Coordinates of C-alpha atoms in Angstrom, one line a residue:
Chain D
X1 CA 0.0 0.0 0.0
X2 CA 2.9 2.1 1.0
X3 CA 4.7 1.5 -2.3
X4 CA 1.1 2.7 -4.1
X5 CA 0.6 5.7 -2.4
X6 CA 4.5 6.5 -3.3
X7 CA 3.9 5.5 -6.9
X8 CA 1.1 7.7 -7.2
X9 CA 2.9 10.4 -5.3
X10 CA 5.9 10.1 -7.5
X11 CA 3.6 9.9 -11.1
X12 CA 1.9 13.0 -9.5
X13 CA 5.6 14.5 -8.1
X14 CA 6.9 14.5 -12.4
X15 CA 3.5 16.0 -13.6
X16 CA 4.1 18.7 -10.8
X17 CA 8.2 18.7 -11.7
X18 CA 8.2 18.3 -15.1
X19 CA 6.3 21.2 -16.7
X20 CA 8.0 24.2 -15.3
X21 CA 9.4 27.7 -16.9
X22 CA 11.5 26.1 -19.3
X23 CA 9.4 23.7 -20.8
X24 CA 6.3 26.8 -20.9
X25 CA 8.6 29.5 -22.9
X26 CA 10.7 26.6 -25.3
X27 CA 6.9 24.7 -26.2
X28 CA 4.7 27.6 -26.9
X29 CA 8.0 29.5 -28.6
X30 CA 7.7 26.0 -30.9
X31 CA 4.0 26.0 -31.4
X32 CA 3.8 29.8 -32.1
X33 CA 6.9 29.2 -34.7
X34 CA 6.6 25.4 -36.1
X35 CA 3.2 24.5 -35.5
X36 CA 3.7 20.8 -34.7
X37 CA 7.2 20.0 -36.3
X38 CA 9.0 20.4 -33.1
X39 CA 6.9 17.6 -31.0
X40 CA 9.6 15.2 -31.8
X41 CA 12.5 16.9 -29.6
X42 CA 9.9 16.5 -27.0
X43 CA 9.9 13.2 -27.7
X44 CA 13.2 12.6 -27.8
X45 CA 14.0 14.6 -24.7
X46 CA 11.3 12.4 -22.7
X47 CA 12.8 8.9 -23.8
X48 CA 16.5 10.4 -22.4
X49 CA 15.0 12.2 -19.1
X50 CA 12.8 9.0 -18.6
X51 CA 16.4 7.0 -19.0
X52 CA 18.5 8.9 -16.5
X53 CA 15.5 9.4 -13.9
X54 CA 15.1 5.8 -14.4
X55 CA 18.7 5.4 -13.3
X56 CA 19.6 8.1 -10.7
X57 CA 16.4 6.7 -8.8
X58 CA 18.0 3.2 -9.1
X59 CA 21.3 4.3 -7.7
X60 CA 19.9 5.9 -5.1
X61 CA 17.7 2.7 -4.0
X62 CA 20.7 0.4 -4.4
X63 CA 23.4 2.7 -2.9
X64 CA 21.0 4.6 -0.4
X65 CA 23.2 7.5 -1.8
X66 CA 22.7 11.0 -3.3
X67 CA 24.2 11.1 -6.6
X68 CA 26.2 14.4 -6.1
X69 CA 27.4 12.8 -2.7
X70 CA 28.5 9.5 -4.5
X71 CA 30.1 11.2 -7.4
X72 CA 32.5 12.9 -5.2
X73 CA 33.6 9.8 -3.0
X74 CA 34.0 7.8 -6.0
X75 CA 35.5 10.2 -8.2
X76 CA 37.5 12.5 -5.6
X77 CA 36.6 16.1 -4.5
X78 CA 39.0 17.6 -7.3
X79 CA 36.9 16.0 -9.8
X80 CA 33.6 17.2 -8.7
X81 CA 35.0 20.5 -8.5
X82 CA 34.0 21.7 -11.6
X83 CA 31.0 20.1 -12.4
X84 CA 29.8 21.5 -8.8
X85 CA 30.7 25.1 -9.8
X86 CA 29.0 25.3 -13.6
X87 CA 26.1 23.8 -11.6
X88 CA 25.8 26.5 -8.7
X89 CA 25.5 28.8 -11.8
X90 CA 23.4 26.2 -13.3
X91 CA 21.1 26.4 -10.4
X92 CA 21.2 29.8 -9.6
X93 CA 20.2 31.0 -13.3
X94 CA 17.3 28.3 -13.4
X95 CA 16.2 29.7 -9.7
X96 CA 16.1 33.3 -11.3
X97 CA 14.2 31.8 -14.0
X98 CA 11.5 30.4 -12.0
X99 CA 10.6 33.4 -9.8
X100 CA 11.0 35.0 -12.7
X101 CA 7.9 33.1 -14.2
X102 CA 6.1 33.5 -10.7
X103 CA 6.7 37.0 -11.1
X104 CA 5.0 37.3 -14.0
X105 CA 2.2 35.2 -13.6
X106 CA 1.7 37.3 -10.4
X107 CA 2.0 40.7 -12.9
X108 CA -0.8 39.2 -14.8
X109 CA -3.4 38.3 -12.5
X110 CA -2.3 41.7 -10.5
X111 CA -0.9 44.3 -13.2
X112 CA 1.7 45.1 -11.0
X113 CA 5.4 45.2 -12.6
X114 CA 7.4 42.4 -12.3
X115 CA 9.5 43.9 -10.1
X116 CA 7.2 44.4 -7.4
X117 CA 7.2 41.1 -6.5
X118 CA 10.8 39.4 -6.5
X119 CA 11.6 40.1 -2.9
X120 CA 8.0 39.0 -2.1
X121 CA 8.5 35.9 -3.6
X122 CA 11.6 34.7 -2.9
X123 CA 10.9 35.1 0.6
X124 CA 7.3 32.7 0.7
X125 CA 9.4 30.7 -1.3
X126 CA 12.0 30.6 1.5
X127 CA 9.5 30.6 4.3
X128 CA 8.0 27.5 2.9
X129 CA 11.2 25.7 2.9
X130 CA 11.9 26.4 6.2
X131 CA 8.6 25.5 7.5
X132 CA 8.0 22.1 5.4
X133 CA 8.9 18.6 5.4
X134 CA 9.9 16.7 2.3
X135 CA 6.9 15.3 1.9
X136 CA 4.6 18.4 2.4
X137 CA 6.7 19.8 0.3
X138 CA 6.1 16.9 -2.3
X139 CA 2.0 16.4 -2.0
X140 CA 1.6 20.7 -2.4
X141 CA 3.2 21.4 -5.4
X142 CA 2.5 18.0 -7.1
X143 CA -1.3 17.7 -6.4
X144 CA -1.3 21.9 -7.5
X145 CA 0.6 21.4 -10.4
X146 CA -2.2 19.2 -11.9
X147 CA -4.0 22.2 -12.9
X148 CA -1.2 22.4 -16.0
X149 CA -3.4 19.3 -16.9
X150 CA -5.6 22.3 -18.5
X151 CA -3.0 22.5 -21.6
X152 CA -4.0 19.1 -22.3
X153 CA -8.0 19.6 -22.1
X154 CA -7.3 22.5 -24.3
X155 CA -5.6 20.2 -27.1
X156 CA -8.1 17.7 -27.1
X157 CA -10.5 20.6 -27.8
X158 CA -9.0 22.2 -30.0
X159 CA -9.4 18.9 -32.6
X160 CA -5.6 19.3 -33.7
X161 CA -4.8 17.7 -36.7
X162 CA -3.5 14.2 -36.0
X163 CA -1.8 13.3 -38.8
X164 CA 0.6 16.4 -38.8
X165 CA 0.8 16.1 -35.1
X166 CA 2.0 12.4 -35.7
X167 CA 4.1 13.7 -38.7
X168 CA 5.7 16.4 -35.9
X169 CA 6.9 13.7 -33.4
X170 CA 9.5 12.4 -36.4
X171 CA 12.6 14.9 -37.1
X172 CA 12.1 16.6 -40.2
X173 CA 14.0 20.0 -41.8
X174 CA 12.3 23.5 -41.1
X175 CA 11.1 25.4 -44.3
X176 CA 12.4 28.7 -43.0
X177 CA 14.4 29.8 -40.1
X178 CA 16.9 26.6 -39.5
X179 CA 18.9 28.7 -37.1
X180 CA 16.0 29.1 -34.8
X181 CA 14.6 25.8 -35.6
X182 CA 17.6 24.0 -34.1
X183 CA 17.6 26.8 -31.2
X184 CA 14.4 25.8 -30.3
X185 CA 15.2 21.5 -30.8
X186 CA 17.8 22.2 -28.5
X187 CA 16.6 24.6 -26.1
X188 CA 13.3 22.0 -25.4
X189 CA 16.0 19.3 -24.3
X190 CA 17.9 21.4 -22.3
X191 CA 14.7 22.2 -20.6
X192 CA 13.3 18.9 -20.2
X193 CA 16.8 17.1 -19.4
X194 CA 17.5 20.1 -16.3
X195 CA 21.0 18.9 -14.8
X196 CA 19.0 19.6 -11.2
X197 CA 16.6 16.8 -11.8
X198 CA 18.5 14.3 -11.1
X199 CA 20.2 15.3 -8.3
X200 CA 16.9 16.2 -6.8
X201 CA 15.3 13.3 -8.1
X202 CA 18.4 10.8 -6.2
X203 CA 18.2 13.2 -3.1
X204 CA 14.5 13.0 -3.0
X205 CA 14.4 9.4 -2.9
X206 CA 17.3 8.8 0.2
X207 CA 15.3 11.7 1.5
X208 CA 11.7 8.9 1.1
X209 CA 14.1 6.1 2.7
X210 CA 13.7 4.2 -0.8
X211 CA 15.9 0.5 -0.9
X212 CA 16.3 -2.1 -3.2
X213 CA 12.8 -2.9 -2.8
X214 CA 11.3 -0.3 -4.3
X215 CA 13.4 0.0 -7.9
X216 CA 10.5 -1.4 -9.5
X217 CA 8.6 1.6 -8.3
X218 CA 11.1 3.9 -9.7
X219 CA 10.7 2.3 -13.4
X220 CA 6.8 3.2 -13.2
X221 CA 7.5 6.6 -11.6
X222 CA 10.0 7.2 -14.5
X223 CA 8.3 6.0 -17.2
X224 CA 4.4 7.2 -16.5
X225 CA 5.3 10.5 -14.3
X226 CA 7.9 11.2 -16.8
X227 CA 5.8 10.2 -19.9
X228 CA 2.9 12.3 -18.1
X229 CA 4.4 15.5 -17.7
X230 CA 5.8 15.1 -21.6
X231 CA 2.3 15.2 -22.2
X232 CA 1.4 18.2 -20.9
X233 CA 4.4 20.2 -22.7
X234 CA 3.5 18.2 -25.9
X235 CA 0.0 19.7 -25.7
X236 CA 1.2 23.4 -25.1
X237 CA 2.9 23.1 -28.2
X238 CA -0.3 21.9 -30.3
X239 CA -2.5 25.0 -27.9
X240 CA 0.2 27.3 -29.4
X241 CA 0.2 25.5 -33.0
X242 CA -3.8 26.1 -33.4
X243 CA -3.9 29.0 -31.6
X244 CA -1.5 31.5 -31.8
X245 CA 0.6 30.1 -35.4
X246 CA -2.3 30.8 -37.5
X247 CA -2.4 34.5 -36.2
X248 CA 1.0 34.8 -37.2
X249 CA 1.9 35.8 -33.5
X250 CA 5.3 34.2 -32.3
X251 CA 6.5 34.3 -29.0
X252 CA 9.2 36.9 -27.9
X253 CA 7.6 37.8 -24.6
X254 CA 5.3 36.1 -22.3
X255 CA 2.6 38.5 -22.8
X256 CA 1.6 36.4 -26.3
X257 CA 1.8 33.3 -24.6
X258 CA -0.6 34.6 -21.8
X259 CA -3.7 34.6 -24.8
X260 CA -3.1 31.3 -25.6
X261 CA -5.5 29.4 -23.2
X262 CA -8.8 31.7 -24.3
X263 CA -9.9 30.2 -27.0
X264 CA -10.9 27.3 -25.5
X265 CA -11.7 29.2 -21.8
X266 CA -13.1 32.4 -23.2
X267 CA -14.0 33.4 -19.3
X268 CA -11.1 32.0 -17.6
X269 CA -8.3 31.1 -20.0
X270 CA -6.4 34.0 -19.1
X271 CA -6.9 33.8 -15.3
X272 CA -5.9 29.7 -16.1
X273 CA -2.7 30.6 -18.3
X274 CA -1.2 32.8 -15.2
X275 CA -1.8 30.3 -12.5
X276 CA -0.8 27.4 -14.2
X277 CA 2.1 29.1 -14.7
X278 CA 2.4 30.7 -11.3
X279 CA 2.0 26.8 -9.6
X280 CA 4.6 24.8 -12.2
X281 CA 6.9 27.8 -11.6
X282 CA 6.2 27.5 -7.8
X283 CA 7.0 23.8 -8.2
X284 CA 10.2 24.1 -10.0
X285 CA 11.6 26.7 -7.9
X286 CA 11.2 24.9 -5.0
X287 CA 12.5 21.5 -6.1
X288 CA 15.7 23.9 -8.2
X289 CA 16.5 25.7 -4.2
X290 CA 16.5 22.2 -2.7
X291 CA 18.6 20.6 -5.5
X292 CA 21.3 23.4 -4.8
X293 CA 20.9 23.3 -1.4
X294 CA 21.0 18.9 -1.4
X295 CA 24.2 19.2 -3.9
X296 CA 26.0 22.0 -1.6
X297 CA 25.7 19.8 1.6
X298 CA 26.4 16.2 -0.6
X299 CA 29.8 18.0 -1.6
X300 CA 31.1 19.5 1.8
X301 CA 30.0 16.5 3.6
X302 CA 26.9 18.4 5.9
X303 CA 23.8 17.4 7.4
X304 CA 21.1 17.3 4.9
X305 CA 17.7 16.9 4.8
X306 CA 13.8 18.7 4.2
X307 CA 13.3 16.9 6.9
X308 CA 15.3 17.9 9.6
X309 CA 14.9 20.9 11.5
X310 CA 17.0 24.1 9.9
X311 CA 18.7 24.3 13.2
X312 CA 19.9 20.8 12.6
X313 CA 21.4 21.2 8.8
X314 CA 22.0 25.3 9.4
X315 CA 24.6 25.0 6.4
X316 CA 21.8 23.1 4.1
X317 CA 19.1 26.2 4.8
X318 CA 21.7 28.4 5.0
X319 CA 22.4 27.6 1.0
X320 CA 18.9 27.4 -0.2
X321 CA 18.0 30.6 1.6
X322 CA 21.3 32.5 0.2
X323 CA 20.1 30.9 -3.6
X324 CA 16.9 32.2 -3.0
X325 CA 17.9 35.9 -2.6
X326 CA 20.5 36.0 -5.2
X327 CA 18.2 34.4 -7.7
X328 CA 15.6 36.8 -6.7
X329 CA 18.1 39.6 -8.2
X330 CA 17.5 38.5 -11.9
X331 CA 13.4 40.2 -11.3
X332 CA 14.9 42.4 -9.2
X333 CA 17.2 44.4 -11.8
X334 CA 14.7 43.9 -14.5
X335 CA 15.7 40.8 -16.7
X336 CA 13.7 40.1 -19.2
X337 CA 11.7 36.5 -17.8
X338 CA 12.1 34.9 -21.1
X339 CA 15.4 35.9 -22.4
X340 CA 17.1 34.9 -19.1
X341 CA 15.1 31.3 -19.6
X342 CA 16.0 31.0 -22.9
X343 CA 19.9 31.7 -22.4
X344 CA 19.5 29.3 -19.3
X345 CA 18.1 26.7 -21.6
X346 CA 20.4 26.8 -24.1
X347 CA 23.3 27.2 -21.3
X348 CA 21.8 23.7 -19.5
X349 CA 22.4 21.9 -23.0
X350 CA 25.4 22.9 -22.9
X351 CA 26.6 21.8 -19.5
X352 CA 24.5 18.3 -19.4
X353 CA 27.5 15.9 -20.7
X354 CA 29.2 17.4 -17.2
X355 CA 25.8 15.9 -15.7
X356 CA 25.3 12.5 -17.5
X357 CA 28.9 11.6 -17.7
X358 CA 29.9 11.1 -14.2
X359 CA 26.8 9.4 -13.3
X360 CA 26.5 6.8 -16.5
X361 CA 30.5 6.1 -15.4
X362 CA 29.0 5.2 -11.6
X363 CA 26.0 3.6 -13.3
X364 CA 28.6 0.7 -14.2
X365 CA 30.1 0.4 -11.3
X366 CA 29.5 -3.1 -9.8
X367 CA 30.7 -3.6 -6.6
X368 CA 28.6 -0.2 -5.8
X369 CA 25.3 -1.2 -7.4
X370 CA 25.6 -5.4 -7.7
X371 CA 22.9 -6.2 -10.0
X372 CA 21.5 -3.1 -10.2
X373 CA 23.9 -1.9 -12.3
X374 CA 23.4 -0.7 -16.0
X375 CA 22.9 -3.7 -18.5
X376 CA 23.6 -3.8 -21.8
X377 CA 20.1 -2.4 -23.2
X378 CA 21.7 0.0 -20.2
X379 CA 25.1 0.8 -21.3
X380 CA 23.6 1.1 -25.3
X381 CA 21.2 3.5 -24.6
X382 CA 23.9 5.7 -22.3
X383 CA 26.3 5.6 -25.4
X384 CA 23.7 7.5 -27.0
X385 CA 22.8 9.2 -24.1
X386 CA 26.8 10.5 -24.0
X387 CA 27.1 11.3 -27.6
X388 CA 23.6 12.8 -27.7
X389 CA 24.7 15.0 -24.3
X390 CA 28.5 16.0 -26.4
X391 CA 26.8 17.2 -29.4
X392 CA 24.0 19.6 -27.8
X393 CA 26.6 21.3 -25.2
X394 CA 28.7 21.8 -28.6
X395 CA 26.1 23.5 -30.8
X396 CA 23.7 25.1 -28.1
X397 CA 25.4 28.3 -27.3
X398 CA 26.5 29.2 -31.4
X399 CA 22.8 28.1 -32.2
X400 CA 22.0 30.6 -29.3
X401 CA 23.9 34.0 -30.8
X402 CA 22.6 33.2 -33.9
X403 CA 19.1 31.4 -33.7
X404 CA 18.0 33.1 -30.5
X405 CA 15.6 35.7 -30.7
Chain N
X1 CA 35.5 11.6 -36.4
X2 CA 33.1 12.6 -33.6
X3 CA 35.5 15.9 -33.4
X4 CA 35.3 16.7 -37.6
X5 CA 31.3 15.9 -36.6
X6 CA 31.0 18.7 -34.1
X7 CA 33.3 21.1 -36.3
X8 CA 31.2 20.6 -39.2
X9 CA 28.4 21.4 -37.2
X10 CA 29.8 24.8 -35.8
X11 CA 30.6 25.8 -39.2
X12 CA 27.0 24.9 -40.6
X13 CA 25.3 26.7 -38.1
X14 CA 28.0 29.6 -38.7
X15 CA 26.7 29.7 -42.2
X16 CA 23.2 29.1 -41.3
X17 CA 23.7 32.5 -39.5
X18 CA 24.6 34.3 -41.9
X19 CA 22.2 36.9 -43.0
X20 CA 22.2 39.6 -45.7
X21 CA 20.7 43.1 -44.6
X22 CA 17.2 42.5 -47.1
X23 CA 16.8 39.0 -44.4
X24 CA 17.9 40.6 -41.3
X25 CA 15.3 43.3 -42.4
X26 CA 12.3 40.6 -43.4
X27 CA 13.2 39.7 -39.7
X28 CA 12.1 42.9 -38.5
X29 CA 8.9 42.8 -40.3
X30 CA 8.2 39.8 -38.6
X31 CA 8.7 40.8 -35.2
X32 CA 6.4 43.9 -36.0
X33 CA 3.6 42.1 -37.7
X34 CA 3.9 38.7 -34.8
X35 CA 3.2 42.3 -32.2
X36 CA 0.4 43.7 -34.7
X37 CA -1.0 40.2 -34.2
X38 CA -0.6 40.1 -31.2
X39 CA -2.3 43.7 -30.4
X40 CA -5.3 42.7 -32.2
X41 CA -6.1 39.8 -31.2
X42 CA -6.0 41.1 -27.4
X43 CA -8.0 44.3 -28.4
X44 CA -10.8 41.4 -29.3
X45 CA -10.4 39.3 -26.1
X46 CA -10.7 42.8 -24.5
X47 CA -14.0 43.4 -26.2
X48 CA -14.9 39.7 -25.3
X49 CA -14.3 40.6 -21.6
X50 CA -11.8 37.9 -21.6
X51 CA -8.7 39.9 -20.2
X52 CA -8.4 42.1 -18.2
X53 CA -7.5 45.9 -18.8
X54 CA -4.5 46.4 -17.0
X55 CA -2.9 43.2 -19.2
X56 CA -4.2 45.3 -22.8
X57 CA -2.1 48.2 -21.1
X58 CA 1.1 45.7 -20.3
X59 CA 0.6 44.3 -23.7
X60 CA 0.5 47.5 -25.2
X61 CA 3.8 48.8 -23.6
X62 CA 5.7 45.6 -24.4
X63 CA 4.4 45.7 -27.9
X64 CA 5.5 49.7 -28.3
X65 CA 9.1 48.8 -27.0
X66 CA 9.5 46.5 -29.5
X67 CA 8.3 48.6 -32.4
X68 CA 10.7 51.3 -31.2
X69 CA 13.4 48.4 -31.4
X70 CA 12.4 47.2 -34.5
X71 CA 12.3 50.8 -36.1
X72 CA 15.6 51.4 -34.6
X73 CA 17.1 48.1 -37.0
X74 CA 15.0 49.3 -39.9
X75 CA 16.8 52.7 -39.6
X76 CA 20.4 51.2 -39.3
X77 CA 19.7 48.5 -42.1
X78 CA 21.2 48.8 -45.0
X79 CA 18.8 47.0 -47.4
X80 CA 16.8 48.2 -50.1
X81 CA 15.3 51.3 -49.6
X82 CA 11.7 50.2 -50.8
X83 CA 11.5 47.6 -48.1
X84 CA 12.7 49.9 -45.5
X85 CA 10.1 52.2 -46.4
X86 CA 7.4 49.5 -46.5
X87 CA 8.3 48.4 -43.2
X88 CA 8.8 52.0 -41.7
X89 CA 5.4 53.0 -42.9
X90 CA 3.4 50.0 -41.6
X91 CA 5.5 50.6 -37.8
X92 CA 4.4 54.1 -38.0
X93 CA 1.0 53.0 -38.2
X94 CA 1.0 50.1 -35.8
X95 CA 2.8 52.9 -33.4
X96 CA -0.3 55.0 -33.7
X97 CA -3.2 52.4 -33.4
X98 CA -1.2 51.0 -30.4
X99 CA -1.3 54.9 -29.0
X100 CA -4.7 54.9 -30.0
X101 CA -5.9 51.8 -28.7
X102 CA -4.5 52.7 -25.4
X103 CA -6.9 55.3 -25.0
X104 CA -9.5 53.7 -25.8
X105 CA -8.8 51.5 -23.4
X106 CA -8.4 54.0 -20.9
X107 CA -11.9 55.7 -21.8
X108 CA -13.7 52.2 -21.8
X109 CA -14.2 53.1 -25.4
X110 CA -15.2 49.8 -27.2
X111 CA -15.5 51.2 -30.7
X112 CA -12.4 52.8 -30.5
X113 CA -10.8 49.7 -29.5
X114 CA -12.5 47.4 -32.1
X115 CA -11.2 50.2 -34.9
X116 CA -8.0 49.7 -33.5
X117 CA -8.1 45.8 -34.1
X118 CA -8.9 46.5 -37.3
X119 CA -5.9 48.7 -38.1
X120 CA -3.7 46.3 -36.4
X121 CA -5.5 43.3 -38.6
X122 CA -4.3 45.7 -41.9
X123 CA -0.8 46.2 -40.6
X124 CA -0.5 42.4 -39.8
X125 CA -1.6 41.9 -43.5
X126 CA 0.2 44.0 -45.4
X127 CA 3.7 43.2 -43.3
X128 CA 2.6 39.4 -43.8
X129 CA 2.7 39.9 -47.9
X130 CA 6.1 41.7 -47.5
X131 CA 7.0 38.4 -45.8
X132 CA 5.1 36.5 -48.3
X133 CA 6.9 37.8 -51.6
X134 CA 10.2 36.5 -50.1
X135 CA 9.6 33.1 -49.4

């Protein structure tokens, strides 16, 4: 029964996690711009996050480990190091990102300036951190984050097309604009495959006391929470294909994006767009602070854990709180929301073979895992994985200067 | 091998790049026509009390900066003069409506603002045909 409730916690926990800031601006930017021919680097993203979720999870119910904690015993601190540090930049860019996108869900359904409310929110943010456990933490923001399940009711509606939405999840060649094509690809699979999912995703799961026992539930939770929340970003790309494409309105600014949803909710649509936003951004900002704050501790060697009290892991709060306020800064100084998540996009393909590298390498090690290390279905599918990770952190940032918008 | 891959790569999207001031200024037509779009079709949702009016005033703004930005390349571009002028006339006009339809706004006016959707419909078309007779 246990294992059921955390199977349906976990499914609910990726539909929550998965749809966040980055996956709103790079799907509706491809809808707007491709109609339906981008679905396939959704695809494509999903089969790799659904892979390495599938395996940090595993090596944290084998190993009862972390995998930032793991990497550095096995692989030595000077290692780590730099991984650690493009992370913290990683993490602290993705953080500004997502209060960003609270910000400005909050400037729509207030008409306040975005500005208004950074300090504001970084601080419930932080107070809710320091007041929750794990698990509060978990059920909030993944039984909330099911109202993004209104992208998909608005797809369904909408009667897309389903033969050019099937032709979309198979690559094909842009008829115009291949710079910004490939920006795009690359930008939705450095969203979906975010470096700070795993390490949440591995911390989460020592945090849930998860052994050998419960691998098979981490498949499922891969697989269908993972395959879920692909769903949802899927269907804000045909929303923006049926409804905004055929306008001939793209999306440079979150303000186009914000009409997308009224078509279909003529009353509430707009109110919808802004909260869903406001709750996946919400969700993603919590689990990004926690991720930082999880990979800090796992590489000085602190206590750790949601769990405890902050007086018990004052370095672990200490992190998430300082991450919180620098983050906060982005809003604060008046970044643009969806240029600072498209750079961070584009900057997160870039660093992921740093990511999937170390961990694929500990993935093999046997007298760690036993027989829960990678087989050879396993080991084939992390070859592509690697090769896959090489190319996108090679071509993101030249495909940024000259396809980004 | 993997290495020639990757520079091949570079060097395509390099090229891909590439842009010749009558593309980089087609670009700019699409921006402003995408914010034409973009102006009426909110103007309508307006008039369909679907948004609020605070968000047509946000939109507005953000719209008007990029105009001024776009009308900023079109001035520094140094492709042919027709197309420039094309593109300048239609931003002077979206510029006005988007004045206009502020107003409107502001005075509760609903046939004001449902003229305005129309002159941002006309802009949208007009800039769409420039776009058109290149492809």
């Amino acid at each position: 029964m246990k294992k059921a409730m955390t199977l349906a916690l976990g499914i609910l926990t990726a539909v929550g996690g998965f749809f966040d800031i980055g996956n709103i601006a790079t799907c509706v930017q491809a809808g707007a711009r491709f109609r339906y021919q981008l679905i396939w680097s959704m695809v494509l993203a999903t089969i790799v996050v659904i892979l390495l979720i599938e395996m940090s999870g595993r090596f944290a119910c084998a190993t009862k480990k972390a995998l930032p904690d793991a990497i550095r015993e096995h692989f030595g601190f000077g290692f780590w190091l730099v991984p650690f540090l493009i992370l913290t930049v990683i993490h602290i860019l993705v953080l500004g990102a997502e209060i960003g996108g609270i910000c400005f869900a909050l400037h729509l359904l207030t008409g306040y300036p975005l500005q208004v409310f950074a300090l504001p929110v970084a601080v419930l943010l932080w107070v809710f951190l320091w007041r929750a456990t794990f698990s509060a933490i978990e059920n909030s923001t993944s039984v909330l984050g099911l109202i993004t399940l209104c992208f998909v009711v608005a797809a369904i509606w909408l009667h897309p097309p389903t033969h050019e939405v099937l032709q979309g999840a198979l690559p094909s060649m842009p008829a115009t604009n291949p710079e910004n094509y490939w920006f795009i690809a690359v930008s939705i699979i450095g969203a979906v495959i975010a470096p700070f999912l795993f390490y949440f995703y591995s911390s989460g799961a020592v945090e849930d006391n998860w052994d050998r026992s419960y691998i098979p539930v981490n498949r499922a939770v891969a697989v269908i929470g993972m395959g879920f929340g692909s769903v949802i970003s899927i269907a804000a790309i045909i929303v923006a294909a049926v409804v905004l494409a055929p306008r001939g309105i793209r999306v440079d600014d979150y303000h186009q994006a914000a009409l997308m949803l009224i078509q279909v909710f003529p009353y509430w649509g707009y109110e919808l767009f802004a909260v869903s936003m406001a709750i996946a951004c919400v969700g993603a900002a919590i689990e990004v602070a926690l991720s930082m704050a999880y990979t800090f501790a796992q590489t000085f060697g602190w206590n750790w854990g949601e769990d405890l009290d902050p007086a018990e892991d004052a370095r672990f709060s200490l992190v998430y709180t300082l991450a919180l306020l620098g983050a906060s800064l982005f809003m604060l100084v008046g970044v643009d929301p969806l240029k600072l998540t498209l750079l961070t996009m584009a900057i997160s393909a870039a660093v992921l073979p740093f990511v999937a590298i170390p961990m694929l390498l500990l993935m093999n090690d046997r007298k760690l895992l036993r027989d829960a290390a990678n087989g050879v279905f396993s080991n084939v599918a992390t070859a592509a994985i690697v090769v896959l990770t090489i190319v996108l952190a090679v071509v993101s940032i030249p495909l940024m200067v000259v396809g980004g918008s | 091998m993997l290495r020639n891959g990757l520079v091949c790569a570079i060097l395509l999207i390099a090229a891909c790049g590439h842009k010749t001031p009558d593309q980089q200024l087609h670009e700019a037509a699409d921006a402003a026509a995408s914010w034409s779009a973009t102006l009426q079709m909110t103007a309508e949702t307006w008039l369909a009390n679907s948004v609020p009016r605070l968000f047509v005033l946000a939109t507005v703004d953000a719209a008007n900066k990029a105009f001024d930005q776009t009308g900023k390349d079109v001035a520094q571009s140094q492709g042919r003069q027709e197309l420039r002028a094309a593109i300048k006339g239609q931003l002077d006009i979206a510029e006005a409506a988007a004045g206009d339809l502020k107003k409107a706004i502001e005075n509760n006016d609903r046939n004001a603002v449902a003229g305005c959707a129309r002159r941002f419909a006309a802009v949208h078309s007009v800039l769409q045909q420039l776009e058109d007779k290149r492809k």
